[in-house]
mmCIF file of C-alpha atoms in Angstrom:
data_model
loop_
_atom_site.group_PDB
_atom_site.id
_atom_site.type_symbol
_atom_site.label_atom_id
_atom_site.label_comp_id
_atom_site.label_asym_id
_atom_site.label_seq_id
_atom_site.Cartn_x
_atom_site.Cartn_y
_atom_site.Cartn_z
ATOM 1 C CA UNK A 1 30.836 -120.823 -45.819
ATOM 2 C CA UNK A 2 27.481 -121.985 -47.117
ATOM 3 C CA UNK A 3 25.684 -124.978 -45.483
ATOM 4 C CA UNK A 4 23.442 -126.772 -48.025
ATOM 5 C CA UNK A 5 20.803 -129.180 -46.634
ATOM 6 C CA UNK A 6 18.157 -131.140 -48.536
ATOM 7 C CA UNK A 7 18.983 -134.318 -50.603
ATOM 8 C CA UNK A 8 21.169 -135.956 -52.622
ATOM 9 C CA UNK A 9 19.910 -138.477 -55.368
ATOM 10 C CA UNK A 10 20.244 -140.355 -58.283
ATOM 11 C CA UNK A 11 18.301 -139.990 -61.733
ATOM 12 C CA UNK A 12 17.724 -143.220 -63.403
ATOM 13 C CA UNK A 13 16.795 -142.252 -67.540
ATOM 14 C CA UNK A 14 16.019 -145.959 -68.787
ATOM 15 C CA UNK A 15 15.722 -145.809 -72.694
ATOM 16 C CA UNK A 16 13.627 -148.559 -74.533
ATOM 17 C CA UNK A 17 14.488 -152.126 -74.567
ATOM 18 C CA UNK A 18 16.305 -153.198 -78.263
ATOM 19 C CA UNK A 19 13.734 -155.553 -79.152
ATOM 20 C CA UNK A 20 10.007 -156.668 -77.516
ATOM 21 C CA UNK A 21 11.966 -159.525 -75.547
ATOM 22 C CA UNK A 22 14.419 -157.765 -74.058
ATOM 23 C CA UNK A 23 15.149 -158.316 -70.872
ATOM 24 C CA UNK A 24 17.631 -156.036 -70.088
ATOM 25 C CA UNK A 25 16.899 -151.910 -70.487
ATOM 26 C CA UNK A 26 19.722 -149.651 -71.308
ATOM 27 C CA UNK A 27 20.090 -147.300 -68.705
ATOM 28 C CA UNK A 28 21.870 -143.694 -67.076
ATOM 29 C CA UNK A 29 22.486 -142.823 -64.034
ATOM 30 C CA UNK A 30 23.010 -139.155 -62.884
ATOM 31 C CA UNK A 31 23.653 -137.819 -59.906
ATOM 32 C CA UNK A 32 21.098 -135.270 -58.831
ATOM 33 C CA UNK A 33 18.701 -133.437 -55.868
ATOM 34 C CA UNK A 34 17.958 -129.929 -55.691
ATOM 35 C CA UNK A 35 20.066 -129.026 -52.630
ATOM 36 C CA UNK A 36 23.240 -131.193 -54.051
ATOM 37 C CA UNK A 37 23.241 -128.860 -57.456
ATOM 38 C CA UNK A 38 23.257 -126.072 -55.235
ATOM 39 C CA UNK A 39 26.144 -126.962 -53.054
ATOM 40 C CA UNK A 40 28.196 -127.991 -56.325
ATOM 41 C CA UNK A 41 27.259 -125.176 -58.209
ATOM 42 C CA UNK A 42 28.463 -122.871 -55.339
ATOM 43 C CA UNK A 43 31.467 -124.822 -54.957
ATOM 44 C CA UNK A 44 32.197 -123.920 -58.513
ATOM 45 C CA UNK A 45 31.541 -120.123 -58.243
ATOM 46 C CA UNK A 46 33.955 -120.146 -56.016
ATOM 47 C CA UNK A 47 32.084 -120.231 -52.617
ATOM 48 C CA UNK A 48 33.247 -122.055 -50.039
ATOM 49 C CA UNK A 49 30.352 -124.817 -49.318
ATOM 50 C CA UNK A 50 29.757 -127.819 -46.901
ATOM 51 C CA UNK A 51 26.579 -130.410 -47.148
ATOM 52 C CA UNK A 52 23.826 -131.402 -44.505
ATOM 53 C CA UNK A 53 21.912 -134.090 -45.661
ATOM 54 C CA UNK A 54 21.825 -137.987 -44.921
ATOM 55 C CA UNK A 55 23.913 -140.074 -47.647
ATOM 56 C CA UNK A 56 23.964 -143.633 -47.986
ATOM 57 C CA UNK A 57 26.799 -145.754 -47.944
ATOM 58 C CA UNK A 58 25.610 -148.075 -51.035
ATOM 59 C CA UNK A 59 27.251 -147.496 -54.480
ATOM 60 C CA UNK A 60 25.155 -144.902 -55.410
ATOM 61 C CA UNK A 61 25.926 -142.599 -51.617
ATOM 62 C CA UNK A 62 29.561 -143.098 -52.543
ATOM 63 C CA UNK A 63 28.771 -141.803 -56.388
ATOM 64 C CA UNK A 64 27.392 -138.928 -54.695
ATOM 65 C CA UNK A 65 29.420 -138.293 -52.155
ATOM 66 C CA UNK A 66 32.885 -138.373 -54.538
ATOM 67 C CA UNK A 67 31.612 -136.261 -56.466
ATOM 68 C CA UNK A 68 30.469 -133.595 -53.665
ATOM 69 C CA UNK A 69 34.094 -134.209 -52.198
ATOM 70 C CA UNK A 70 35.743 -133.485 -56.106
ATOM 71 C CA UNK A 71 34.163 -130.301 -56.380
ATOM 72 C CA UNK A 72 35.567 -129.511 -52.611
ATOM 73 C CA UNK A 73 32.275 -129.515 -50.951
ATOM 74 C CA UNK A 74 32.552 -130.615 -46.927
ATOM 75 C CA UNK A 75 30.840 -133.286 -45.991
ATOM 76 C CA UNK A 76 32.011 -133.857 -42.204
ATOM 77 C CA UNK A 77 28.633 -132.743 -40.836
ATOM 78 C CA UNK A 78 26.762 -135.581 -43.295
ATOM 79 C CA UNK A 79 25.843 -138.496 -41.288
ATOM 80 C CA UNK A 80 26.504 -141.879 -43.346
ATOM 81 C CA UNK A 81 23.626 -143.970 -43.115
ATOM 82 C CA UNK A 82 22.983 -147.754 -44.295
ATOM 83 C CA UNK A 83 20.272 -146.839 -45.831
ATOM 84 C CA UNK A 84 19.684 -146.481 -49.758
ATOM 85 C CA UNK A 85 19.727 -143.726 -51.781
ATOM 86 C CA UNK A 86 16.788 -142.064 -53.509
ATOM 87 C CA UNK A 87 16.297 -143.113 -56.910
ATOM 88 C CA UNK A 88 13.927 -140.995 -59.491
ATOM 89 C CA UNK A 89 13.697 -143.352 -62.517
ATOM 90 C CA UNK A 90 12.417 -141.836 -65.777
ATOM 91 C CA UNK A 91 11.393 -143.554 -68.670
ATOM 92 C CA UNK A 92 9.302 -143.062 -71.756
ATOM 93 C CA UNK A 93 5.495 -144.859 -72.154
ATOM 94 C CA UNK A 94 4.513 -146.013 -75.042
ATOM 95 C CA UNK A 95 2.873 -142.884 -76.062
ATOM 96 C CA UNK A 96 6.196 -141.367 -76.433
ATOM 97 C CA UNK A 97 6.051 -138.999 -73.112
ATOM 98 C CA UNK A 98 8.091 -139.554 -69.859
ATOM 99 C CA UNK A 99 6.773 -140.795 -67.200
ATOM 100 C CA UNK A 100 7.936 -140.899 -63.410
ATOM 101 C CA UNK A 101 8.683 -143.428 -60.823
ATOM 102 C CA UNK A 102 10.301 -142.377 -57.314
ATOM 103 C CA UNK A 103 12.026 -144.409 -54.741
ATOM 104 C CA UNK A 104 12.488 -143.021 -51.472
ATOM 105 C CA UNK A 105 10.913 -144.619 -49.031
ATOM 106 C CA UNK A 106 13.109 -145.035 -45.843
ATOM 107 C CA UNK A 107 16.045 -143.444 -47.854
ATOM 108 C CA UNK A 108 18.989 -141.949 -46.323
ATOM 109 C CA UNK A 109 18.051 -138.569 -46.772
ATOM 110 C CA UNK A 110 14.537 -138.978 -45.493
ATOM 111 C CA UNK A 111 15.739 -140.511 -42.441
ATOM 112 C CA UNK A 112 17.723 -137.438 -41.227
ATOM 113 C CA UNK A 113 16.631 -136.193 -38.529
ATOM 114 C CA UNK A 114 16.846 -133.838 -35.459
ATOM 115 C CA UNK A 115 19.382 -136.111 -33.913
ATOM 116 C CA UNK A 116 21.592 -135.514 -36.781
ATOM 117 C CA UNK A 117 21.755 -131.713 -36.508
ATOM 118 C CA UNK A 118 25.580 -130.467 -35.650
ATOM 119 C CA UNK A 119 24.816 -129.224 -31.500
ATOM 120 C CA UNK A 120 26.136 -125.849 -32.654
ATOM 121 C CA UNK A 121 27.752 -124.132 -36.114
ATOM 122 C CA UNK A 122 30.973 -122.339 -36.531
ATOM 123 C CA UNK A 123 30.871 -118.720 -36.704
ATOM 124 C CA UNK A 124 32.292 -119.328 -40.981
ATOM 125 C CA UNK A 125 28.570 -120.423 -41.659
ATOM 126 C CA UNK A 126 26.997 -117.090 -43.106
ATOM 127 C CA UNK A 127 24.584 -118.832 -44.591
ATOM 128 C CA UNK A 128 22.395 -121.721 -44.185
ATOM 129 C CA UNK A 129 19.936 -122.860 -47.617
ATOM 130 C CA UNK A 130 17.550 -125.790 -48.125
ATOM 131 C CA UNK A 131 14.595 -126.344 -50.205
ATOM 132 C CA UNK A 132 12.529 -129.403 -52.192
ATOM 133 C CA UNK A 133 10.914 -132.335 -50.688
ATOM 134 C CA UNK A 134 13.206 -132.690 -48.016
ATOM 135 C CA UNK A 135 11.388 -129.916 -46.229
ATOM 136 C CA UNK A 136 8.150 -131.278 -46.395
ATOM 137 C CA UNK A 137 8.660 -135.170 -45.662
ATOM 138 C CA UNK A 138 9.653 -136.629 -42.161
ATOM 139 C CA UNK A 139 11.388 -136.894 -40.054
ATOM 140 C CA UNK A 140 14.162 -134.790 -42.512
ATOM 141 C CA UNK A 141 11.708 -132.076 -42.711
ATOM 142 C CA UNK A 142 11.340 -131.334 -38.867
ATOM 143 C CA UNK A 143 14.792 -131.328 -38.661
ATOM 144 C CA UNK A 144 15.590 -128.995 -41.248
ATOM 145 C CA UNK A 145 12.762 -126.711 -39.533
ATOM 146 C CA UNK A 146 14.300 -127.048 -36.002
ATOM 147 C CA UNK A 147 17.669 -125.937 -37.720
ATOM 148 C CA UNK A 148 15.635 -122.720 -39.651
ATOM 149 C CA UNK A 149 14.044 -121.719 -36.751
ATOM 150 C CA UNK A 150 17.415 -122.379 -34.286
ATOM 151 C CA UNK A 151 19.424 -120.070 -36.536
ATOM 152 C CA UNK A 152 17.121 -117.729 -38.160
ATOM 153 C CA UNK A 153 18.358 -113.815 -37.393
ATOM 154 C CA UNK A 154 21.676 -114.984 -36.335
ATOM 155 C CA UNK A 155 22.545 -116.443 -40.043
ATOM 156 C CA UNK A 156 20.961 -115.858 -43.405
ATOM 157 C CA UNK A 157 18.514 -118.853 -44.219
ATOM 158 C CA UNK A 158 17.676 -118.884 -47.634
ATOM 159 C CA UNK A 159 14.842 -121.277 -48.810
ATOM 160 C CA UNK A 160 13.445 -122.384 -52.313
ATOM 161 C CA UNK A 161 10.052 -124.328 -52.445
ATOM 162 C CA UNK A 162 11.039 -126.456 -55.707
ATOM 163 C CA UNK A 163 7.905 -128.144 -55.413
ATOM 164 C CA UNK A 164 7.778 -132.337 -56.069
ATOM 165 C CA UNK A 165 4.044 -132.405 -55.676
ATOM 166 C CA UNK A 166 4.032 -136.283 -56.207
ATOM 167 C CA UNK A 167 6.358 -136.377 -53.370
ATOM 168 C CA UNK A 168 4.837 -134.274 -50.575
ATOM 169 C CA UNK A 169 1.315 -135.085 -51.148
ATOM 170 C CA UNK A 170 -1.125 -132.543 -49.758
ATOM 171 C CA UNK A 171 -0.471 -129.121 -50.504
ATOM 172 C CA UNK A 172 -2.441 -127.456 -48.217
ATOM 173 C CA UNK A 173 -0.384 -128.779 -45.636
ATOM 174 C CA UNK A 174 2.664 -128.477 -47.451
ATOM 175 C CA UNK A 175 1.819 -124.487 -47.875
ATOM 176 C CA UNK A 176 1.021 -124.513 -43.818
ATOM 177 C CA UNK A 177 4.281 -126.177 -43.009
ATOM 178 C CA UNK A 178 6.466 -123.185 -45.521
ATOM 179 C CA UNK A 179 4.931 -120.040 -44.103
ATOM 180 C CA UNK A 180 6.748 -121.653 -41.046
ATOM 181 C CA UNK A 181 9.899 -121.817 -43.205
ATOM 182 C CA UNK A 182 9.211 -118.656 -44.632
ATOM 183 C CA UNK A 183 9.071 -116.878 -41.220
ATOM 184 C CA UNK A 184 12.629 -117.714 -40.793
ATOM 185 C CA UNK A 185 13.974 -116.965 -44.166
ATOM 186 C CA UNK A 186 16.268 -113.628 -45.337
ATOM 187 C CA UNK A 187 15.421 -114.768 -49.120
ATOM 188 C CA UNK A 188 12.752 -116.917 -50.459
ATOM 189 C CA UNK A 189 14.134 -118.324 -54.290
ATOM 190 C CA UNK A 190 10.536 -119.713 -55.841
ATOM 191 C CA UNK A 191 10.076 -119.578 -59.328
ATOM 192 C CA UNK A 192 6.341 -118.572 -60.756
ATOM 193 C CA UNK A 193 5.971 -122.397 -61.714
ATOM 194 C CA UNK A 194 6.330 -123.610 -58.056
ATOM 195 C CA UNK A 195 3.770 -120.722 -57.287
ATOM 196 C CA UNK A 196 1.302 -121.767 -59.835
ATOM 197 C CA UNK A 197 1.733 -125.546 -58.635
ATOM 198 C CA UNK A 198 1.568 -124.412 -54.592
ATOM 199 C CA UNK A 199 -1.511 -122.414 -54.561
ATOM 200 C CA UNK A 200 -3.366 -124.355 -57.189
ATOM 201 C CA UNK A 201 -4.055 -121.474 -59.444
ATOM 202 C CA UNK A 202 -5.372 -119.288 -56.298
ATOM 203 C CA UNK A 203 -2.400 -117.047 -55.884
ATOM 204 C CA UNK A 204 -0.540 -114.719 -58.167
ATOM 205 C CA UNK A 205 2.943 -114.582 -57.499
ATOM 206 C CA UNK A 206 2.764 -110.971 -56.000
ATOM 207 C CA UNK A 207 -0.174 -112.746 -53.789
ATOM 208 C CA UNK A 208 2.475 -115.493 -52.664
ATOM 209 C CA UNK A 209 5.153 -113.334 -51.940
ATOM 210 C CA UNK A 210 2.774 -111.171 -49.536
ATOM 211 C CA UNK A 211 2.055 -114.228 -47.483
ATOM 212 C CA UNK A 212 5.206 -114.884 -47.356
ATOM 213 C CA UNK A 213 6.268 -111.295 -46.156
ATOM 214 C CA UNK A 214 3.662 -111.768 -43.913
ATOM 215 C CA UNK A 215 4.664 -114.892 -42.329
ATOM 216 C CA UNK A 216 8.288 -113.042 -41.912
ATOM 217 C CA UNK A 217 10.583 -113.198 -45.283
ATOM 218 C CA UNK A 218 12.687 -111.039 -46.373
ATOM 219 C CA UNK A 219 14.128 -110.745 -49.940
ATOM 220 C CA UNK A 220 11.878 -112.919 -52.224
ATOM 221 C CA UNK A 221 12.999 -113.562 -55.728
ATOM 222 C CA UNK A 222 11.165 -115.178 -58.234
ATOM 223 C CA UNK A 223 12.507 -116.384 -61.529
ATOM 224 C CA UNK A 224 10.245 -116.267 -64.698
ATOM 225 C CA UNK A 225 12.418 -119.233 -67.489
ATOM 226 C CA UNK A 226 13.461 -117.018 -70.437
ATOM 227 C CA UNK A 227 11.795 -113.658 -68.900
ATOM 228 C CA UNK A 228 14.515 -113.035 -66.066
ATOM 229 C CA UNK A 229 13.768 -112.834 -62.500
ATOM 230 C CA UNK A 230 12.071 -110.306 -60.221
ATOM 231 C CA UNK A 231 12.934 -109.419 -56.661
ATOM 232 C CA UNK A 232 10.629 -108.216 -54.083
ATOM 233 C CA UNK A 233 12.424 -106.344 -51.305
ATOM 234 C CA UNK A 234 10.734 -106.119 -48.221
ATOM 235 C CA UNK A 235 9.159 -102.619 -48.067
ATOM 236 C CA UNK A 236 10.327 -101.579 -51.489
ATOM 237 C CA UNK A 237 9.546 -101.344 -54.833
ATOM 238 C CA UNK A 238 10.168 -104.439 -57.084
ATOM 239 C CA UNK A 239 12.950 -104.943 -59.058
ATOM 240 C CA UNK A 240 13.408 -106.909 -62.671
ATOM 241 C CA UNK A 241 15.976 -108.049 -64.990
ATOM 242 C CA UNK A 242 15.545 -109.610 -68.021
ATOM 243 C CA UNK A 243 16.651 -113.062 -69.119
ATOM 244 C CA UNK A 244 19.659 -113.912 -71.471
ATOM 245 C CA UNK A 245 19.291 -114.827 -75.108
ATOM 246 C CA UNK A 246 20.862 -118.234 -75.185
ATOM 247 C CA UNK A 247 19.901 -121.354 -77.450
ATOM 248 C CA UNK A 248 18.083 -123.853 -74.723
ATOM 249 C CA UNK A 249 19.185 -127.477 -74.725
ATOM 250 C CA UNK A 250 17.445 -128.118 -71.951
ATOM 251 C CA UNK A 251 16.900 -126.375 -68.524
ATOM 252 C CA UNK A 252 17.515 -129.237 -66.099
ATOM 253 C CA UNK A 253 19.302 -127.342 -62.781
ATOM 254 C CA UNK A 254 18.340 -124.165 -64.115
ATOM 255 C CA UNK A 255 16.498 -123.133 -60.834
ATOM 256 C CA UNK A 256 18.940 -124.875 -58.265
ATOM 257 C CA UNK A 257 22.004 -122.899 -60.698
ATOM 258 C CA UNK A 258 20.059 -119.411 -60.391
ATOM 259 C CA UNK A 259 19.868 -119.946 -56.689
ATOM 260 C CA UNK A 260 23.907 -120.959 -56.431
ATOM 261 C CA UNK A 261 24.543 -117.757 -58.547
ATOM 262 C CA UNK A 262 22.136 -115.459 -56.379
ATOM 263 C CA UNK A 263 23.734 -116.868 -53.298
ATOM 264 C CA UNK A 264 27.719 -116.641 -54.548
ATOM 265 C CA UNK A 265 27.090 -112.874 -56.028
ATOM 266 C CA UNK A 266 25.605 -111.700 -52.513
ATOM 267 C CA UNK A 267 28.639 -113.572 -50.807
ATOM 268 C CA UNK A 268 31.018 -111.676 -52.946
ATOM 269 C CA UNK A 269 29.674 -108.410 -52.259
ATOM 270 C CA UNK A 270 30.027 -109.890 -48.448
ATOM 271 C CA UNK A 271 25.741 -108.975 -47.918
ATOM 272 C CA UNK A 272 25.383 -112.320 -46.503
ATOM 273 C CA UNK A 273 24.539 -111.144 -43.027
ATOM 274 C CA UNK A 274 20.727 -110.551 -42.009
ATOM 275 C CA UNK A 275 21.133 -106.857 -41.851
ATOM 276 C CA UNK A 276 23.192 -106.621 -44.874
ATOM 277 C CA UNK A 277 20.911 -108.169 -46.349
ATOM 278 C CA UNK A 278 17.927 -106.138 -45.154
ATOM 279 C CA UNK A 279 19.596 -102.549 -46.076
ATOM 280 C CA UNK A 280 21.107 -104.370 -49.975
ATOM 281 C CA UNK A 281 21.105 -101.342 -52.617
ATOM 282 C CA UNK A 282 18.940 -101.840 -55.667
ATOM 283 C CA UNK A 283 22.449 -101.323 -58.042
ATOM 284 C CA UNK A 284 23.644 -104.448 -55.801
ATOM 285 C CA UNK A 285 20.528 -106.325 -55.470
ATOM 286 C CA UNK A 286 20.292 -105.667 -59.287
ATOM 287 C CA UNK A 287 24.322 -106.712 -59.578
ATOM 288 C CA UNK A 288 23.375 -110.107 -57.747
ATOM 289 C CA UNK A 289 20.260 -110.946 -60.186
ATOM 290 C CA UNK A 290 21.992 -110.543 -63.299
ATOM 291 C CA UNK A 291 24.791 -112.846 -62.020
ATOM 292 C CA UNK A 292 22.247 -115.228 -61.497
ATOM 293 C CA UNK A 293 20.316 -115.080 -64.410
ATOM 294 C CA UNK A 294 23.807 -115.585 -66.253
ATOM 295 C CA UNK A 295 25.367 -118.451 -64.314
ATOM 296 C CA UNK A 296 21.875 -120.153 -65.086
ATOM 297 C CA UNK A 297 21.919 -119.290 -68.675
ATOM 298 C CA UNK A 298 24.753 -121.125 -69.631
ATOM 299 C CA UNK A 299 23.260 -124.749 -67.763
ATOM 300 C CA UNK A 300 20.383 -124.049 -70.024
ATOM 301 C CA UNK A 301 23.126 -123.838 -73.161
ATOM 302 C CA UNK A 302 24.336 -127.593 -72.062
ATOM 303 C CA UNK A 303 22.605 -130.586 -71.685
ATOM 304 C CA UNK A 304 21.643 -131.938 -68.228
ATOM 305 C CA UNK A 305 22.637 -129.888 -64.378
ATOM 306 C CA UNK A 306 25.895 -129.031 -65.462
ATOM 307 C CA UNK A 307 26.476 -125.512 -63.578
ATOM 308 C CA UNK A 308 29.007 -123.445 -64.400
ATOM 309 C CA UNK A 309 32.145 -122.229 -62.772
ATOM 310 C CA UNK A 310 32.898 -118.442 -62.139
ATOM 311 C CA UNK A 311 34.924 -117.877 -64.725
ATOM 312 C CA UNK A 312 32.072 -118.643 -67.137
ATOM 313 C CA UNK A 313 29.972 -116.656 -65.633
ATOM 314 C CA UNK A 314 32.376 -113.589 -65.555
ATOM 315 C CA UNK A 315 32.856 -114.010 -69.216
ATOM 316 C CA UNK A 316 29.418 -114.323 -70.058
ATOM 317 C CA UNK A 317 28.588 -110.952 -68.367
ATOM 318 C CA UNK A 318 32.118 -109.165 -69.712
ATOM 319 C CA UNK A 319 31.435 -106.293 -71.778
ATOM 320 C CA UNK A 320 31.425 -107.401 -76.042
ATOM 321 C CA UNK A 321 34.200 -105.808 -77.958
ATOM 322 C CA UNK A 322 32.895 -104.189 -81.210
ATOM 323 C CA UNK A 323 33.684 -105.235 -84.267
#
């Protein structure tokens, strides 16, 4: 099994009002969060999957939750809490571009904290992932840190920055607080983006990844959009593969899809053990990439974090018949 911890929340699109005196705005909601595309996007791969994160028990919690529980993710070590759920509402200005509003403060998923942590984990767990702003607000973010640094070596932790910078604030603390993360981590998922964003310009991506190796990570893997991914091993040479040709509707869950696929195709190859993982091949490493980059190829082909199941994924990467 995969534990999943970060947050679960919902994404409120409000479209324009039908005339000036309106008083009503049409509105979607979709269920969202880094960490809960990742545990439903493993769940559809095919990997067994359970949830750590605070959910509310308002309408929204209970959106989220059903559909965590449809896709057969476990949810017995989420606490409920009374508290609401975290709403991102996104709607266009009146110079036509989007612009943010975020709701979180004393949310459900914020409000997790060390208390909440299960005393002790079932041998099943081979792997424990969390990333976004859950790891870098409190008190969630200590907690998720205690559990890294608990559980690091005897369980792979795998960890993806997907930076909210309006979220977390200052970044120079935020980078203090992930080498701490990183020195507990078998893989490190960033894309360049999140680099870019992190270091303000200052670091190169091969610059991040050597703090990060120096702070302790293993395996970091960076994805590049439409240009693939690239995996630094620690110690070794880096490897690449190249992106998909695909037509992009949009690329919402991308990331959080590529990180499912990474973690399902290591899972399947059963390298989801810390030394495993430290001795991978490069034809298995390279195996494990491509999986990714395909499982992530086809959300991009659809609109909104719809992730793919496995057998997608397996028929995207089947050999073509010739004409």
């Amino acid at each position: 099994m995969i534990l999943v911890c970060g947050e679960a929340l919902v994404d409120v699109f409000v479209g324009d009002p039908g005339t000036p005196a309106a008083t009503a705005l049409p509105a979607e909601i979709v269920a969202g969060g880094s960490p809960f595309n990742v545990a439903l996007g493993l769940a559809r791969l095919g990997v067994p999957a359970a949830f750590l994160g605070g959910l509310s028990s308002d309408r929204f919690g209970e959106l989220l939750q059903g559909i965590l529980s449809r896709e057969g993710v476990d949810l017995s070590l989420s606490p409920v809490k009374a508290n609401p759920t975290t709403m991102s509402v996104v709607a266009r200005g009146a110079d036509g571009h989007p612009r943010y509003a975020f709701y979180g403060a004393d949310a459900a998923d914020r409000l997790f904290s060390t208390s909440d942590l299960p005393v002790a984990l079932g041998d099943g767990v081979r792997c424990i992932t969390m990333g976004s702003y859950t790891l870098a607000v409190e008190p969630v973010g200590e907690a998720y840190l205690a559990l890294a640094e608990r559980e690091a070596g005897r369980r792979v932790i795998s960890i993806d920055p997907n930076l909210r910078p309006s979220i977390i604030g200052d970044l120079g603390r935020w980078a203090s607080r992930f080498d701490r993360f990183a020195a507990t981590a078998s893989v490190v998922k960033s894309s360049d983006e999140d680099i870019a964003i992190a270091y303000g310009g200052r670091l190169g991506v091969g610059e991040a990844v050597a703090r990060w190796q120096a702070a302790g990570a293993g395996l970091v893997v960076v994805t590049r959009g439409a240009q693939g991914a690239i995996a630094f091993p620690r110690g070794a040479e880096p490897l690449e593969v190249p992106g998909r040709t695909v037509t992009v509707v949009d690329t919402v869950g991308a990331g959080d899809t590529f990180h499912a696929g990474l973690l399902a195709s290591l899972d399947a190859s059963d390298s989801l053990t810390p030394d495993r993982l430290a001795a991978l091949s490069r034809d298995r490493l390279g195996d494990a990439l491509a999986y990714a980059v395909a499982a992530a190829a086809i959300t991009c082909s659809r609109r909104g974090a719809d992730l793919p199941r496995a057998a997608e994924v397996a028929a995207a990467l089947a050999p073509k018949e010739r004409p």
